[in-house]
mmCIF file of C-alpha atoms in Angstrom:
data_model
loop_
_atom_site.group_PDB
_atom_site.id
_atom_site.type_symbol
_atom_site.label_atom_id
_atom_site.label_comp_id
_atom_site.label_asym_id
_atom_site.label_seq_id
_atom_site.Cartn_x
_atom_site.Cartn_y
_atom_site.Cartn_z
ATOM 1 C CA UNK V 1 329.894 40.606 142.596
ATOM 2 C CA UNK V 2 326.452 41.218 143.535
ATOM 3 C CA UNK V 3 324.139 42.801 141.836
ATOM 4 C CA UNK V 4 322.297 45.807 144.192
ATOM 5 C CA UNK V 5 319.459 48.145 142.977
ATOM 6 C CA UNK V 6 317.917 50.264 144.744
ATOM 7 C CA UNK V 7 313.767 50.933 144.650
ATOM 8 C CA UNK V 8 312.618 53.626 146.437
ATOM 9 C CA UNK V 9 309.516 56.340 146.444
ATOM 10 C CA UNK V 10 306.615 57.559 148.618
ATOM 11 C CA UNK V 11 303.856 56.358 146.523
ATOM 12 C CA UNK V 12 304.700 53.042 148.231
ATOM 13 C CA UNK V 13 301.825 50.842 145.894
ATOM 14 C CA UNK V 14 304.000 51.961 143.036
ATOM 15 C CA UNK V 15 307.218 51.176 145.010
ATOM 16 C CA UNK V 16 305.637 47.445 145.971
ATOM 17 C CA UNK V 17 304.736 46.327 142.468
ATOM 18 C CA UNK V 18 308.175 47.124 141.100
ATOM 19 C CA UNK V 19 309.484 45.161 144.025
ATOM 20 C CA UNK V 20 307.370 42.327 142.678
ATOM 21 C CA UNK V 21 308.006 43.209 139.379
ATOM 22 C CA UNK V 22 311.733 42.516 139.912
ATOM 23 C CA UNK V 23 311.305 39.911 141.784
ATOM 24 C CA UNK V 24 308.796 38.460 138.848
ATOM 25 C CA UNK V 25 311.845 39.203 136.617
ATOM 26 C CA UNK V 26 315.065 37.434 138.279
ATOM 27 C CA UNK V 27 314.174 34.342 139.401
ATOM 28 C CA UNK V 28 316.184 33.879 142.760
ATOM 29 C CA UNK V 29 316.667 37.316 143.560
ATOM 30 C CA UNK V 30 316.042 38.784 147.168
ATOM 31 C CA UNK V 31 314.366 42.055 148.484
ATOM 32 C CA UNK V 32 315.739 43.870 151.949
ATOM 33 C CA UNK V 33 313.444 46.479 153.278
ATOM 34 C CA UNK V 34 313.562 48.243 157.007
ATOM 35 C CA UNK V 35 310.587 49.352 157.932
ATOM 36 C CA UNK V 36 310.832 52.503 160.206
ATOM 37 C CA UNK V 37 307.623 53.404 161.016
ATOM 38 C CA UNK V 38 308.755 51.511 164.416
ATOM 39 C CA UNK V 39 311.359 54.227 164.971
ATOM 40 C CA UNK V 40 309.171 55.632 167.870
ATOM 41 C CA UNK V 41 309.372 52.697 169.650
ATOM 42 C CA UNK V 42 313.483 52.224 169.212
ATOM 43 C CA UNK V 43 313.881 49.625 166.787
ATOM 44 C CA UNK V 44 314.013 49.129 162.738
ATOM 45 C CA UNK V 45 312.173 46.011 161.226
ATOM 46 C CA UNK V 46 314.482 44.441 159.065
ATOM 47 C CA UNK V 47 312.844 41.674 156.234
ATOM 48 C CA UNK V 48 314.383 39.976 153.803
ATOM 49 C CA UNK V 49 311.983 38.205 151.074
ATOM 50 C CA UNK V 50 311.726 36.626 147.661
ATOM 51 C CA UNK V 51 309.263 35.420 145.025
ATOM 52 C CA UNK V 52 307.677 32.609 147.717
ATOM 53 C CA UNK V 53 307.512 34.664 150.733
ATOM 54 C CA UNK V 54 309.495 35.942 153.674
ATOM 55 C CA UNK V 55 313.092 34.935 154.504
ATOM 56 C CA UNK V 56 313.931 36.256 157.605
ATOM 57 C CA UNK V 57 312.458 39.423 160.130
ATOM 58 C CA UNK V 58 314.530 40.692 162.651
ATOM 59 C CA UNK V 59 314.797 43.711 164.628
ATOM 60 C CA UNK V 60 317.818 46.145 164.653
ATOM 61 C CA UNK V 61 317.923 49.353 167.648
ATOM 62 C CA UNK V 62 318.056 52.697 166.545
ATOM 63 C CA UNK V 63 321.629 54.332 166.178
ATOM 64 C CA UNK V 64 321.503 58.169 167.615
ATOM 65 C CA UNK V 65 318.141 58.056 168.212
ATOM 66 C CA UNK V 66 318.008 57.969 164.217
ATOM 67 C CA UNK V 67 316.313 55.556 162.431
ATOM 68 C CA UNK V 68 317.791 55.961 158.757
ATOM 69 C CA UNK V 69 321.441 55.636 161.227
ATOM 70 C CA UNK V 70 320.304 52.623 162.146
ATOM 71 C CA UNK V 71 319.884 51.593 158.153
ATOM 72 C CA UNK V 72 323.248 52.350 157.357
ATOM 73 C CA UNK V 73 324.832 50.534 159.738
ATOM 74 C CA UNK V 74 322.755 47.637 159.452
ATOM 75 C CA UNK V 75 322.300 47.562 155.542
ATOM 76 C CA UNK V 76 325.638 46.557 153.948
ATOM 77 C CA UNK V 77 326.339 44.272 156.387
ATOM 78 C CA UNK V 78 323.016 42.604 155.471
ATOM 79 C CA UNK V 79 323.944 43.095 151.931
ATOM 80 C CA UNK V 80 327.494 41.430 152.618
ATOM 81 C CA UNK V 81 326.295 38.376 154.031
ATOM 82 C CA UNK V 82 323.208 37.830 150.734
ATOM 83 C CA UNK V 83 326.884 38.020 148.473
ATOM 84 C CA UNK V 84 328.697 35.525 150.838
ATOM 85 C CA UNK V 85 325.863 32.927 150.852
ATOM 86 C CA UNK V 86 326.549 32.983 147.192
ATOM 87 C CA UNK V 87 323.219 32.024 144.768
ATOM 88 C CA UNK V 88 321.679 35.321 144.262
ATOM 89 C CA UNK V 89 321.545 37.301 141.210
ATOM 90 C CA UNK V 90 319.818 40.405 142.204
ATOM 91 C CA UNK V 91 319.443 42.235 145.523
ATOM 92 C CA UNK V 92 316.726 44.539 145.396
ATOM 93 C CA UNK V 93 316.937 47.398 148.010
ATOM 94 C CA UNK V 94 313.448 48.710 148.724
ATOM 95 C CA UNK V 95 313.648 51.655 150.683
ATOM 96 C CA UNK V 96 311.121 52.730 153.219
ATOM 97 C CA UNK V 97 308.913 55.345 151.926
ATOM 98 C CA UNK V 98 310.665 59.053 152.926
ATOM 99 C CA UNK V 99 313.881 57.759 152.903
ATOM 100 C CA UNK V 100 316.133 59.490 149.743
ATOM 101 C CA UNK V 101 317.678 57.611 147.490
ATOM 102 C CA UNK V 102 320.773 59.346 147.265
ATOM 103 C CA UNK V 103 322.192 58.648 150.503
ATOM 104 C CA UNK V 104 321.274 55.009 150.753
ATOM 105 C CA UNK V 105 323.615 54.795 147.125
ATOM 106 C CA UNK V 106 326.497 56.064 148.711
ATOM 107 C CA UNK V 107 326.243 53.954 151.826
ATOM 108 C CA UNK V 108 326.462 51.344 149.206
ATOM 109 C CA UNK V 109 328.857 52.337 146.974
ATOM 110 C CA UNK V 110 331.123 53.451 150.034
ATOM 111 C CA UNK V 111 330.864 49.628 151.240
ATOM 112 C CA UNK V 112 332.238 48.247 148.555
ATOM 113 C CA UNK V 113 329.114 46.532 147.022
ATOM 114 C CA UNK V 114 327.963 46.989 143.014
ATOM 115 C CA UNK V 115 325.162 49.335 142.823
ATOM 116 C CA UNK V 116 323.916 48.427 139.168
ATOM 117 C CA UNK V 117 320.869 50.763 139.299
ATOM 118 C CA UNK V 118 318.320 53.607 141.079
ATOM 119 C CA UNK V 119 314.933 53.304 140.438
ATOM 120 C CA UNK V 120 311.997 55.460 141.683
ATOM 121 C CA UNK V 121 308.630 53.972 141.123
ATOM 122 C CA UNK V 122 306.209 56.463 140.463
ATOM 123 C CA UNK V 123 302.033 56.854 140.244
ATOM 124 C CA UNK V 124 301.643 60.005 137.398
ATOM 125 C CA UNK V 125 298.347 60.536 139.128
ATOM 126 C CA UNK V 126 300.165 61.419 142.124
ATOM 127 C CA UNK V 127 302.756 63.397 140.844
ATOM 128 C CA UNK V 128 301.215 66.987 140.878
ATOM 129 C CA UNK V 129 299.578 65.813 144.363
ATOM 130 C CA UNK V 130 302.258 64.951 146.162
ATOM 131 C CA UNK V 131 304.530 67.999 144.627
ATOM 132 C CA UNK V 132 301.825 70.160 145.859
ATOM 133 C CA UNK V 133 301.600 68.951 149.180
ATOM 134 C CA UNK V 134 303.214 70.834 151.983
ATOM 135 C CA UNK V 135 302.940 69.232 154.488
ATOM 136 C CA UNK V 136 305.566 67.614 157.060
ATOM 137 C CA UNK V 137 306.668 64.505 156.848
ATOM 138 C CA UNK V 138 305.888 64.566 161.009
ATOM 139 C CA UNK V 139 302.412 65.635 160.187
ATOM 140 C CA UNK V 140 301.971 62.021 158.166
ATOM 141 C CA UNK V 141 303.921 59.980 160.586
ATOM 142 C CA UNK V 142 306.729 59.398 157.679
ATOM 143 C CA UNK V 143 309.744 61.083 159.614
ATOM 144 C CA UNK V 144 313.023 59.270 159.447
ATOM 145 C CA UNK V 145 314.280 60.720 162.863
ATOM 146 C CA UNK V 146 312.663 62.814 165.544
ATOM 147 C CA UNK V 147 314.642 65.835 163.986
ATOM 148 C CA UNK V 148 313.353 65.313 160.448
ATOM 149 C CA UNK V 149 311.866 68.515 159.169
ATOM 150 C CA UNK V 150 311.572 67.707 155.355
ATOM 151 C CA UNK V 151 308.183 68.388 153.805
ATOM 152 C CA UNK V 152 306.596 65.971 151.421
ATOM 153 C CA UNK V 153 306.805 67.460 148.664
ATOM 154 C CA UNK V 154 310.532 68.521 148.778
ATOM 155 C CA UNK V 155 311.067 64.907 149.546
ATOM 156 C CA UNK V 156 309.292 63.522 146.583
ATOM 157 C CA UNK V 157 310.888 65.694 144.186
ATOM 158 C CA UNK V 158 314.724 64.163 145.395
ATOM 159 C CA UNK V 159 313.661 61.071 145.222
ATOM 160 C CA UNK V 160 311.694 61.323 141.477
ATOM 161 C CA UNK V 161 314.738 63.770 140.291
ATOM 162 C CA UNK V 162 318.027 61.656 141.446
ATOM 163 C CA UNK V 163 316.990 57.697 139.887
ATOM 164 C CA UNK V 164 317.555 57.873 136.411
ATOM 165 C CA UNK V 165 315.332 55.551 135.982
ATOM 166 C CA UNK V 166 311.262 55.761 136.948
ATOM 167 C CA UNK V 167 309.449 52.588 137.049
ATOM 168 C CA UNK V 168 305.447 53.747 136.401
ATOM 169 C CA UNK V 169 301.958 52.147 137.318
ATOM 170 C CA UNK V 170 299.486 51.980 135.326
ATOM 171 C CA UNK V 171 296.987 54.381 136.384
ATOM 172 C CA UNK V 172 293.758 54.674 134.980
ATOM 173 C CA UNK V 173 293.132 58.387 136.806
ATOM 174 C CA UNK V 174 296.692 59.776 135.212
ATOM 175 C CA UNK V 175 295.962 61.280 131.652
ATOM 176 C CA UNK V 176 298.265 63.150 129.478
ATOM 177 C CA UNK V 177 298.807 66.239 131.799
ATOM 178 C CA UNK V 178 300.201 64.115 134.413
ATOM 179 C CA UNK V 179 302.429 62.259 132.446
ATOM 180 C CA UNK V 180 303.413 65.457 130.774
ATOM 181 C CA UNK V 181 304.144 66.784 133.733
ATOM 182 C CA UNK V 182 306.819 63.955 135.167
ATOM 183 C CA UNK V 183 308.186 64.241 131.195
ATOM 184 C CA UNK V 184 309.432 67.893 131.930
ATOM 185 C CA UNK V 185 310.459 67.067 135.576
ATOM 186 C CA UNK V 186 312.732 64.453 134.553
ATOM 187 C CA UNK V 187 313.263 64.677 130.726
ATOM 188 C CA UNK V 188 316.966 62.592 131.436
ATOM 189 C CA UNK V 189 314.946 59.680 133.008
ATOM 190 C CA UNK V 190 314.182 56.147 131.437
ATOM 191 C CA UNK V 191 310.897 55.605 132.041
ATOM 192 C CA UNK V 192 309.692 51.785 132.482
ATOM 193 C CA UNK V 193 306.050 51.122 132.736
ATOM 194 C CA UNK V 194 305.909 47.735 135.235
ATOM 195 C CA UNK V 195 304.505 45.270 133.777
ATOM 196 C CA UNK V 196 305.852 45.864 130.165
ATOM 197 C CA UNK V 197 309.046 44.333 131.051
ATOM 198 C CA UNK V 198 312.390 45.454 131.038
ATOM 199 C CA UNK V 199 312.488 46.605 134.699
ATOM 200 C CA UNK V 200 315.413 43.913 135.377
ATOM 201 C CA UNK V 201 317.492 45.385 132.704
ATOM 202 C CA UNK V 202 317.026 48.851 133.847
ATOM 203 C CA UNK V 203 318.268 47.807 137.232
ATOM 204 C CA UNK V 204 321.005 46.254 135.548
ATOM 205 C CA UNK V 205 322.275 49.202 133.342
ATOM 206 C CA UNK V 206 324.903 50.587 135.746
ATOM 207 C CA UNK V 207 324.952 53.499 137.992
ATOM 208 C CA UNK V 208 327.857 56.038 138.861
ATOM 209 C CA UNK V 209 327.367 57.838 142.182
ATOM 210 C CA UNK V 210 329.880 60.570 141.425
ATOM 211 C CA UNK V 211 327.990 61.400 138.156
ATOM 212 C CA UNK V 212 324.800 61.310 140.352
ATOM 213 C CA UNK V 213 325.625 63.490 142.833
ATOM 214 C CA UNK V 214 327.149 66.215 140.201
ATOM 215 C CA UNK V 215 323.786 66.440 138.197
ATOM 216 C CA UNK V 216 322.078 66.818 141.569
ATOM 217 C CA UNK V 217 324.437 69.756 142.371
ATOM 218 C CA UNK V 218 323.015 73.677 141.296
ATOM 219 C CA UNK V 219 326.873 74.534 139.931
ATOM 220 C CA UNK V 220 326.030 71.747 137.533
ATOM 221 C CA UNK V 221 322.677 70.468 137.792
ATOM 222 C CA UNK V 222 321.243 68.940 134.567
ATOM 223 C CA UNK V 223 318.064 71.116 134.702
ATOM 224 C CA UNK V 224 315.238 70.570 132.707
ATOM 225 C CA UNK V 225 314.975 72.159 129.032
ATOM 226 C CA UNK V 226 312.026 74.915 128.086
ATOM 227 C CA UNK V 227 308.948 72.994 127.146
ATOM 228 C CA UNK V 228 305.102 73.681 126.837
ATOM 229 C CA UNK V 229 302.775 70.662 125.928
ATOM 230 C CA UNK V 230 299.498 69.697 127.032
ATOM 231 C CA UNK V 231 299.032 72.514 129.554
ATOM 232 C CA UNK V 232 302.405 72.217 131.151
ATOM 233 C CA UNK V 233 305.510 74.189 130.934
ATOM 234 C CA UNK V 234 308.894 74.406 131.951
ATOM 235 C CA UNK V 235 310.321 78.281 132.222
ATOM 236 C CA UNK V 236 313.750 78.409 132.031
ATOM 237 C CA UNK V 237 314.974 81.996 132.691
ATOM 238 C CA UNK V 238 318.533 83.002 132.629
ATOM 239 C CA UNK V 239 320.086 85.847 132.936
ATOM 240 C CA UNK V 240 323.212 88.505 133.461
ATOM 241 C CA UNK V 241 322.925 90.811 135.728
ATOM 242 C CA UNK V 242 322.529 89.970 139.830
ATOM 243 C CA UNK V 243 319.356 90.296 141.727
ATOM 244 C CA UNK V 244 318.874 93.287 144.183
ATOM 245 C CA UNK V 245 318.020 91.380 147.377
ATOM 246 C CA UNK V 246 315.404 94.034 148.713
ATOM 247 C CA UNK V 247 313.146 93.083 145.749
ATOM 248 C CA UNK V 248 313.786 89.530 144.911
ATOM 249 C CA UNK V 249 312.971 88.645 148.687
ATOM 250 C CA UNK V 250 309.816 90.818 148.411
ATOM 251 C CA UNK V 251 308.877 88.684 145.121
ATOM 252 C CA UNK V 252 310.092 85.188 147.113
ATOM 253 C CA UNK V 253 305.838 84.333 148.213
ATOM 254 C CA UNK V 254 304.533 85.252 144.708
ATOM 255 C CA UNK V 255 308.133 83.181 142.964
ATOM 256 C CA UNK V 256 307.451 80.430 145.055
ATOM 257 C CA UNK V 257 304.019 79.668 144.871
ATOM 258 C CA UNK V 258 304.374 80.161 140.620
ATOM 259 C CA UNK V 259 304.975 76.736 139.665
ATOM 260 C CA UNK V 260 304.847 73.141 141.106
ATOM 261 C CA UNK V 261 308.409 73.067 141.363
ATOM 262 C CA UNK V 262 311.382 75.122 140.498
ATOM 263 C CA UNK V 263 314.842 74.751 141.381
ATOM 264 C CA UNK V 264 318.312 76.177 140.467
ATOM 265 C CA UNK V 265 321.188 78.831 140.975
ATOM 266 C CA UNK V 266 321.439 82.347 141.682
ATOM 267 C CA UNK V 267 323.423 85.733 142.215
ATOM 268 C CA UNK V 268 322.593 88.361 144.286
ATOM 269 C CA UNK V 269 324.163 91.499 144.372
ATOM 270 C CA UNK V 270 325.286 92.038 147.732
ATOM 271 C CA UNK V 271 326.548 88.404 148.051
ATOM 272 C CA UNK V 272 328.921 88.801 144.369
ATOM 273 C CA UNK V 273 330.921 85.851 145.673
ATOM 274 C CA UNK V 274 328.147 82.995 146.897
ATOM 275 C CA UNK V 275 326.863 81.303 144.352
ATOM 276 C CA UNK V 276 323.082 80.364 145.396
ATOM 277 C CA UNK V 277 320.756 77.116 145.470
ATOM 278 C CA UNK V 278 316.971 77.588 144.536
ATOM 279 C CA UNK V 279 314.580 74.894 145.735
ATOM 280 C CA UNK V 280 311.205 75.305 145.805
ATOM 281 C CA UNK V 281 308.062 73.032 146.066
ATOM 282 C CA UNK V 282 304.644 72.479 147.827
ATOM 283 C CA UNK V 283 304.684 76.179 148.507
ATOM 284 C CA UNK V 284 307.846 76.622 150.200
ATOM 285 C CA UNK V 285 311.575 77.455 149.541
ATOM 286 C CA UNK V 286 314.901 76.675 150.563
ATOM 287 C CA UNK V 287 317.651 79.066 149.790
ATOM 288 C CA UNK V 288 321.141 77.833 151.164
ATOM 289 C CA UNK V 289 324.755 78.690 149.795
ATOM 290 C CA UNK V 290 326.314 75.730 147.290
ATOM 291 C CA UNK V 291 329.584 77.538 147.693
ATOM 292 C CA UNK V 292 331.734 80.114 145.744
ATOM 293 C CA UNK V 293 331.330 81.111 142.361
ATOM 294 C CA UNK V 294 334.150 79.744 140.525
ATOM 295 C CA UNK V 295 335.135 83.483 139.138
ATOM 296 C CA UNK V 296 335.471 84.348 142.907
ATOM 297 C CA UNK V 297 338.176 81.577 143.317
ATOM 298 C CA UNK V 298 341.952 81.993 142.605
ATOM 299 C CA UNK V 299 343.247 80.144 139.476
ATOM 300 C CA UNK V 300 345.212 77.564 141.923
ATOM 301 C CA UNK V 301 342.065 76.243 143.439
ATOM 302 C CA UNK V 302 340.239 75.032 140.516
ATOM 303 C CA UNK V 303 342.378 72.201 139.792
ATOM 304 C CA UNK V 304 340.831 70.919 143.143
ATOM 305 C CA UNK V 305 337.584 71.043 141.654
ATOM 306 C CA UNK V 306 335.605 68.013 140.061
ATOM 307 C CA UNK V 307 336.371 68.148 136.656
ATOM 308 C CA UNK V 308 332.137 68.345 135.645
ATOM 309 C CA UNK V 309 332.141 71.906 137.518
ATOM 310 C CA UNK V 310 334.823 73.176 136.129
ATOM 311 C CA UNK V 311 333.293 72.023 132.699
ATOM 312 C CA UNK V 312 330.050 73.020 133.348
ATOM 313 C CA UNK V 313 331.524 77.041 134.250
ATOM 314 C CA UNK V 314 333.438 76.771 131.260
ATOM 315 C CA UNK V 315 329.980 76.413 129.265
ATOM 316 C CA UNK V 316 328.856 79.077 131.297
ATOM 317 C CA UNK V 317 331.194 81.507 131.244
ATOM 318 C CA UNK V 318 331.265 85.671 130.859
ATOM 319 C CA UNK V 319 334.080 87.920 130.023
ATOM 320 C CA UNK V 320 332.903 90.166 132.886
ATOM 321 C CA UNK V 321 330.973 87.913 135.337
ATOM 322 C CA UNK V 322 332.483 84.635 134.576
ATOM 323 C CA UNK V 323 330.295 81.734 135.645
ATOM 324 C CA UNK V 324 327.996 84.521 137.974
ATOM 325 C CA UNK V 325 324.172 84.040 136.621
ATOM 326 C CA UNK V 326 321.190 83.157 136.846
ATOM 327 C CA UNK V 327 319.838 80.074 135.844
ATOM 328 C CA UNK V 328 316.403 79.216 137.443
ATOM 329 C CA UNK V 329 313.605 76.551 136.248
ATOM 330 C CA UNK V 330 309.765 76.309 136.962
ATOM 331 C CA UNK V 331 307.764 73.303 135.744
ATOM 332 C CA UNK V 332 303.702 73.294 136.609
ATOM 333 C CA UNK V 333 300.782 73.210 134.501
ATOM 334 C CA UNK V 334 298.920 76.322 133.494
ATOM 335 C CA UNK V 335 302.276 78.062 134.016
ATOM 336 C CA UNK V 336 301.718 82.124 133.646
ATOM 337 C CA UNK V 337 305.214 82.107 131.427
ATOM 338 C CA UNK V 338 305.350 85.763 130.309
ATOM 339 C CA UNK V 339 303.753 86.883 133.573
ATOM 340 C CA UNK V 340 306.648 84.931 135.737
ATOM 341 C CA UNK V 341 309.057 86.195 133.264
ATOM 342 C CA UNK V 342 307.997 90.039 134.354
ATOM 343 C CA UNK V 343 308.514 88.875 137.995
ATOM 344 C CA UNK V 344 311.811 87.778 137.945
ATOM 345 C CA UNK V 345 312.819 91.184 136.035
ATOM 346 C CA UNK V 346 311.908 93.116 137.313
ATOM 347 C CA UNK V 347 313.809 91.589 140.735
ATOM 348 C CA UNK V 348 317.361 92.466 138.601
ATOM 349 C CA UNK V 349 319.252 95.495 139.287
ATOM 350 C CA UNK V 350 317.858 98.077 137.040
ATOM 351 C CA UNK V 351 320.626 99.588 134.476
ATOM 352 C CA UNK V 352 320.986 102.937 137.242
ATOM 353 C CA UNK V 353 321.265 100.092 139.968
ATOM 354 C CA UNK V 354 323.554 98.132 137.465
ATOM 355 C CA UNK V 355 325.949 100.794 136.307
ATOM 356 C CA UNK V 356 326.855 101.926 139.844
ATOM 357 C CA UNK V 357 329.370 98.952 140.944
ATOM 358 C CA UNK V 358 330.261 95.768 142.647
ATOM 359 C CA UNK V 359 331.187 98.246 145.448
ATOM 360 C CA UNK V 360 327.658 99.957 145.830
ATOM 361 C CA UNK V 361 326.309 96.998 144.806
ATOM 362 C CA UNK V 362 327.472 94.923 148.433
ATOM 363 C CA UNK V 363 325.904 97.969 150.339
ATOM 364 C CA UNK V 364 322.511 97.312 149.327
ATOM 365 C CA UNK V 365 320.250 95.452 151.782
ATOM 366 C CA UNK V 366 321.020 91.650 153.247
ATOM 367 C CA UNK V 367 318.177 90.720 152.898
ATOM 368 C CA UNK V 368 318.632 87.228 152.681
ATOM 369 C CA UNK V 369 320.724 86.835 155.840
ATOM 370 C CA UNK V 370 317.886 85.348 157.674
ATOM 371 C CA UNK V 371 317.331 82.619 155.114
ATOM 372 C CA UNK V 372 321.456 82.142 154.612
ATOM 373 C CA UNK V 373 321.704 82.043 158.935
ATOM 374 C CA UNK V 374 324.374 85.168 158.602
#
């Protein structure tokens, strides 16, 4: 079968050299790339390239008025046709530059082809920059559809967090903060610096979609690990007891705007049965439900559970709460640890608060209603 990674990432210089790199790498292999920044005017821009130049450029219309539609139905089709001709031993997926990585795997593992490998390519220098930066992707002209309301820096952080492996430039402005800094965002990932070799293997080494999409999930997210080193740290804080919504959502501005990024799950009082997704960066957070604790569920319905969640309660669970917690992660340099630490205290239910119930407990304020569109 044929071989199909997948190379994707806003800092598109860092994307383009690992392109080449690849390409540098496997002699005969092929790069397809659709270039939506003509979405506006209907169409995709399809290329396919290799080492000497272009293939072949064509044009392919929108789908929905959706331009990463129109890359789904167009791209294993495209791919099917590179593994008929026979004679290539690599396909190299570039992705446009806002477009995540995890969807574009599926599409190809759902068609049938062999995805051996997700890469991100990443500038360190760029890192805290782009994770910083609020802005939306509309505002810089990288939308994927007219309805795209992802920022840039929640769209950077999928695509650095889901590759497991991060091809890195050379960067003469990134010193050891930076590359501190994408250490303790991604502690899982192999990290390939192009140009040292080794890319091709890396896009070789195999890649399960299922597994992908489970460490991506907040029920059983692999998280990063506490860590402090050279000015950075990563917070992990988890504890027992549910938030009181009043206070937590009075403490969401100050939480939020504590760390480049932070991410993870969470319990509030008067919600005893949701269990809670916490994304946060570039200054703003998304809250949304990831479903029922698994102590809320009967016995009968967790053997229709993935196996990984109900491994990763089991790890996780309480006598009295079962896998109910709190499990939240900040990363950012010059991180005010013991100061964020307070915070998120003193947003539990006190021990008066605490004592009184699960029943007084879901009469406190709903706060989060808004966010959770109740």
């Amino acid at each position: 079968m044929l071989p199909v990674v997948i190379v994707g990432g806003l800092h598109a210089d860092a994307r383009r050299a690992a392109v080449d790199r690849l390409l540098a790498e496997v002699p005969g292999s092929v790069v397809l790339h659709h270039d939506l920044a003509t979405a506006a005017a209907g169409t995709v821009v399809r290329t396919i390239r290799d080492a000497t130049g272009l293939r072949s450029a064509a044009q392919t219309p929108l789908v929905n008025d959706c331009a990463c539609c129109a890359l789904r139905e167009d791209l294993v089709p495209e791919l099917g046709r590179i593994e008929e001709a026979g004679g290539t031993p690599l396909a190299v997926v570039e992705l446009w530059d806002s477009v995540e990585p995890k969807a574009m795997a599926e599409v190809i593992a759902s068609g049938g082809l062999h995805l051996t490998g997700v890469i991100t390519a990443v500038d360190p220098a760029l890192v805290l920059p782009y994770l910083g930066n609020g802005d939306d992707l509309a505002e810089r002209g990288l939308q994927a559809a007219p309805t795209d309301q992802r920022t840039v820096a929640d769209t950077f952080a999928r695509q650095l967090e889901y590759a497991p492996v991060l091809a890195l430039v050379e960067s003469e402005e990134a010193d050891d903060e930076d590359r501190e800094l994408l250490a303790q965002l991604h502690p899982t990932a192999s990290r390939v610096v192009i140009g040292e070799g080794g890319l091709a293997g890396a896009a070789r080494a195999g890649f399960d979609v299922e597994a992908a999409a489970a460490a991506q999930h907040p029920a059983c997210a692999l998280l990063p690990a506490d860590a402090d080193a050279h000015g950075v740290s990563t917070l992990v804080w988890h504890r027992r007891r549910p938030f009181h919504p009043e206070r937590l959502y009075a403490a969401l501005e100050d939480l939020t705007c504590a760390a480049a990024r932070s991410r993870g799950r969470f319990w509030l009082a008067d919600k005893p049965d949701s269990l809670l997704h916490w994304d946060a960066a570039g200054g703003a957070l998304c809250v949304e439900s990831a479903g029922p604790w698994l102590a809320s569920l009967p016995d009968a319905a967790w053997e229709l559970l993935p196996p990984v969640r109900r491994a990763a309660a089991a790890l996780d669970w309480h006598p009295e709460h079962g896998d109910r917690c709190q499990h939240l992660v900040f990363t950012s340099p010059g991180l005010d640890r013991d100061g964020l630490e307070r915070l998120l205290d003193s947003c539990l239910l006190t021990d008066a608060e605490y004592t009184a119930g699960r029943d007084a407990w879901t009469r406190l304020p709903h706060s989060f209603d808004t966010f959770l569109e109740v």
